[in-house]
Short mmCIF file of C-alpha atoms in Angstrom, two decimals:
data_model
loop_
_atom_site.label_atom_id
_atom_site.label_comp_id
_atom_site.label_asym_id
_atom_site.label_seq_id
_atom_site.Cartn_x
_atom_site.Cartn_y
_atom_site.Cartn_z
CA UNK A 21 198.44 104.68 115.82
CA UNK A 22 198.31 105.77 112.28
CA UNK A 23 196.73 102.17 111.22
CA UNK A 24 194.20 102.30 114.21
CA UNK A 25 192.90 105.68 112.97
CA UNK A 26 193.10 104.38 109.27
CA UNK A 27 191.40 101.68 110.14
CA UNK A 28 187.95 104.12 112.04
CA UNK A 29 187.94 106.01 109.04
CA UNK A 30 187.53 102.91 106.68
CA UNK A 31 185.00 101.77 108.94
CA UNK A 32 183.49 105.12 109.01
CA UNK A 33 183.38 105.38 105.83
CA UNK A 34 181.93 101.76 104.79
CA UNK A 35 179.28 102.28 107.13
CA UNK A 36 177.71 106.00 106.50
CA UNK A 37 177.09 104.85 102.42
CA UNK A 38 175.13 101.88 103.19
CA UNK A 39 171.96 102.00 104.98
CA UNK A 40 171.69 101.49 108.77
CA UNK A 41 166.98 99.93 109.05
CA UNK A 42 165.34 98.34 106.23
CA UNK A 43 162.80 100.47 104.99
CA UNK A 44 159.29 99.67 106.33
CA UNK A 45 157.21 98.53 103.88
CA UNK A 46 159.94 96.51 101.91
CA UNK A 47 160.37 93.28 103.47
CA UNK A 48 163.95 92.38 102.87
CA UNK A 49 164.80 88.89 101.91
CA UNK A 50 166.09 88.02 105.52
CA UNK A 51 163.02 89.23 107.59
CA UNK A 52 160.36 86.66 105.73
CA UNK A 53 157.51 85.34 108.42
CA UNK A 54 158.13 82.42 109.99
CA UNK A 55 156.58 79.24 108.75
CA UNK A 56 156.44 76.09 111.63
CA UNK A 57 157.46 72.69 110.20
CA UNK A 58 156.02 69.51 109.59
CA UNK A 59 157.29 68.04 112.73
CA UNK A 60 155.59 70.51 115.28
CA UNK A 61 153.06 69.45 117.40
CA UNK A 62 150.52 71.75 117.44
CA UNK A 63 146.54 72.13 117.83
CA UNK A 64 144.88 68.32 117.76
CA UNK A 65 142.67 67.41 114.74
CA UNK A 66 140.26 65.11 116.38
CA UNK A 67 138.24 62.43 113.87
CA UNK A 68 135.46 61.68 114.91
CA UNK A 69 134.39 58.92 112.21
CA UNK A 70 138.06 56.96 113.02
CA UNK A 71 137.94 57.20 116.96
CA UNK A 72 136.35 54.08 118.23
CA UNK A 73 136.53 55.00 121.84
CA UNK A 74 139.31 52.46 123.23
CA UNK A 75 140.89 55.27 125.74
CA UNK A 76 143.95 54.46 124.68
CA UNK A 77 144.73 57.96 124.64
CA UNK A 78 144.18 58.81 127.93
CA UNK A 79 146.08 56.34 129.55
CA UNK A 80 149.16 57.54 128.05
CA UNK A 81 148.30 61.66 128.40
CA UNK A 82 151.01 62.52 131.24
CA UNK A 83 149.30 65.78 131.52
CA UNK A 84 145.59 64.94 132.66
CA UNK A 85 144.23 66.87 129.37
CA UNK A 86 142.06 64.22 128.19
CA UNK A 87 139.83 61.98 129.85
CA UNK A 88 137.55 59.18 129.19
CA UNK A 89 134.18 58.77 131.23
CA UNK A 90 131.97 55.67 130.99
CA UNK A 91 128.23 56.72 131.62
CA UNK A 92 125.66 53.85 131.24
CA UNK A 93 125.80 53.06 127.70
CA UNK A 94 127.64 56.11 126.49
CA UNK A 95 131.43 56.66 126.68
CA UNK A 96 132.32 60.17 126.61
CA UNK A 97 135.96 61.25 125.67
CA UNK A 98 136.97 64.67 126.30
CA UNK A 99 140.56 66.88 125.83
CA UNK A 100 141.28 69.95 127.14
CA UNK A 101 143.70 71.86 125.30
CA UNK A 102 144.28 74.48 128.01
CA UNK A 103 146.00 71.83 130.07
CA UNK A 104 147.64 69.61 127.32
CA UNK A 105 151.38 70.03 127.04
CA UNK A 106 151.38 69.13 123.21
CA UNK A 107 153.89 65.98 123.92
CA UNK A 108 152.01 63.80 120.91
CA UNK A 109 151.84 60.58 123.05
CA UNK A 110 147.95 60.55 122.45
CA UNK A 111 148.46 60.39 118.63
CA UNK A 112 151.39 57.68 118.37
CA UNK A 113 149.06 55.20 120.44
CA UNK A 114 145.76 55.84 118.95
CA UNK A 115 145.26 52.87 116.85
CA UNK A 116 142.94 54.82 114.44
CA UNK A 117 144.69 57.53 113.71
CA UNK A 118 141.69 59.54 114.95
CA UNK A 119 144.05 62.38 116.75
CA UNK A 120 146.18 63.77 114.76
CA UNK A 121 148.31 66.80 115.90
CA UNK A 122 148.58 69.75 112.96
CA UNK A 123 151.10 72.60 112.02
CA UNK A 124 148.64 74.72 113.18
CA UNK A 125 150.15 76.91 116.81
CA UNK A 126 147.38 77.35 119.21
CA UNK A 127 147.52 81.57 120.27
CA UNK A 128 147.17 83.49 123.46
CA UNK A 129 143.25 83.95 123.91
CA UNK A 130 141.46 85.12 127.13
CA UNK A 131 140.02 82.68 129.62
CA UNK A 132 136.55 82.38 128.90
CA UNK A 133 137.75 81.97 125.00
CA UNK A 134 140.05 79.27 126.30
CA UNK A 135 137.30 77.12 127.81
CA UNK A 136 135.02 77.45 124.67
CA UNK A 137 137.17 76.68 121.71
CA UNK A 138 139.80 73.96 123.67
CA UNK A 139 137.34 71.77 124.69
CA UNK A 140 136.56 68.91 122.45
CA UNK A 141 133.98 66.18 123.07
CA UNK A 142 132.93 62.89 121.47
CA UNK A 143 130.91 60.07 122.58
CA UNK A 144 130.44 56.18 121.83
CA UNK A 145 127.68 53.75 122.31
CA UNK A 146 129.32 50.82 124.38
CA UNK A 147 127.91 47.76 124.51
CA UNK A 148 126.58 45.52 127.40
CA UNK A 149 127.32 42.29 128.57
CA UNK A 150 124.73 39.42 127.70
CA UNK A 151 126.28 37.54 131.00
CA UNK A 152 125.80 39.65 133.66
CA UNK A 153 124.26 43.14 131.82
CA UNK A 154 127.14 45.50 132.37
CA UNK A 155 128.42 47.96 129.72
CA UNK A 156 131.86 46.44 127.97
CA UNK A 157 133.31 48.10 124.99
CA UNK A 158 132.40 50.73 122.38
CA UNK A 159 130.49 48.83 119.54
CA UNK A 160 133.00 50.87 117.05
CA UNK A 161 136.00 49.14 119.08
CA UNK A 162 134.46 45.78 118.86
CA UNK A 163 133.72 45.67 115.24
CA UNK A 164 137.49 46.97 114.21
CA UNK A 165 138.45 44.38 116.00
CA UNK A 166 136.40 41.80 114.42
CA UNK A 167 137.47 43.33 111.15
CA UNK A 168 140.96 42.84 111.83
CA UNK A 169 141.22 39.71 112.95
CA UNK A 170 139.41 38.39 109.99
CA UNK A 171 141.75 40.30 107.61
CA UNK A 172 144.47 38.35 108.98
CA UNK A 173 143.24 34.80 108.49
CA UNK A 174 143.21 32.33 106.29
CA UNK A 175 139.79 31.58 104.14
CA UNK A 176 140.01 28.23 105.79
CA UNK A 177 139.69 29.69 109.57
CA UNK A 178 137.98 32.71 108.96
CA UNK A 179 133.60 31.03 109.42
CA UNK A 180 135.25 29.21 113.10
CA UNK A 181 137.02 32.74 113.77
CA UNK A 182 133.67 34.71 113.29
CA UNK A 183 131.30 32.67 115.15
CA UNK A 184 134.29 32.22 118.10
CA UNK A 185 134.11 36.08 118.30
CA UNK A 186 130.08 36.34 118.05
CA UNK A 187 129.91 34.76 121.26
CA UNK A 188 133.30 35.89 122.56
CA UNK A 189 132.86 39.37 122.36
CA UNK A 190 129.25 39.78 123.31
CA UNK A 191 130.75 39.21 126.78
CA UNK A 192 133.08 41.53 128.85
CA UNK A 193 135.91 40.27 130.72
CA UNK A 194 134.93 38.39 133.74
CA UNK A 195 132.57 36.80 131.89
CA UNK A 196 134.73 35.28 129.05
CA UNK A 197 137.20 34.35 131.61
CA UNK A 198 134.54 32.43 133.53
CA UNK A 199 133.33 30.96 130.07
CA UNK A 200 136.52 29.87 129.13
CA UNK A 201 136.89 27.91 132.09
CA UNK A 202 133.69 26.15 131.85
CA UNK A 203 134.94 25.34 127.35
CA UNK A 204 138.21 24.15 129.06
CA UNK A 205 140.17 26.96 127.09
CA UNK A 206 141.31 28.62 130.35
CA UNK A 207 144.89 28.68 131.16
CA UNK A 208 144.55 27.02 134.48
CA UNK A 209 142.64 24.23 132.65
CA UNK A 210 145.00 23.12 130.07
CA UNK A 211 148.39 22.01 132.24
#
């Protein structure tokens, strides 16, 4: 008993001398703000000069927050933050690197504050079709593509490359396929 009540009145004692809050306008060294890492996904950074329109994007966005309407010759791509569930699958497929997700937390706002600053929009020119007239691809899309394709050829290939894709590309998909089968280059056509 005597060692139980020794041991309340060290405890006692040890606590009354040293102080019980942290005064206020100290911060102590334990209580610093909280600074997010480098690996949270937080508000997107959308560029607009990188994005070339491909909708890659929204076909892997589980969540519905970003969509990608053709309109005549216009594609429009739009993301709704207030819906997005921050998963980053939209910025490891863009092939651009045109949304990038940053540090930056998005806060509680009120509704109507929601819908005006979680809304972004962008829109491409697409092209159209000199077969039959319909709109095809963004013209940004088409012209990275050109680019890279040439990057990766030889000097020898690169003049039958470029003209192959001038008339390749002018056309969307139904009508290279049917053009390919006409140049014998069609699948069907060469076994």
């Amino acid at each position: 008993m005597k060692t139980g009540l020794a041991r309340l009145a060290k405890e006692l004692l040890r606590n009354s001398l040293r102080p019980v809050t942290a005064n206020y306008p100290a911060i102590p060294e334990h209580a610093r703000p909280h600074e997010p890492g480098e690996e949270i996904r937080g508000r997107h950074r959308f560029d607009v000069e990188k994005c070339v329109g491909c909708g890659a994007c929204q076909t892997v966005c589980s969540s519905g927050a970003i969509s990608v309407t053709d309109s005549g010759i216009e594609r429009v791509l739009r993301i709704d933050l207030s819906t997005c569930i921050f998963c980053g699958r939209c910025r490891d497929i863009c092939p651009e690197e045109g949304l990038q997700l940053t540090p930056e937390v998005p806060s509680a706002q009120p509704y109507g504050d929601i819908l005006k600053t979680f809304k972004v929009e962008h829109s491409v020119d697409l092209s159209s079709c000199v077969g039959c007239g319909r709109p095809t691809y963004p013209k940004k899309q088409i012209e990275t593509v050109r680019m890279r394709i040439i990057s990766n050829l030889d000097k020898v290939n690169v003049d039958s490359a470029r003209r192959d894709m001038d008339i390749y590309l002018k056309y969307c998909l139904n009508c290279r396929r049917s053009l390919s089968y006409i140049f014998g280059t069609h699948p069907r056509k060469l076994y």
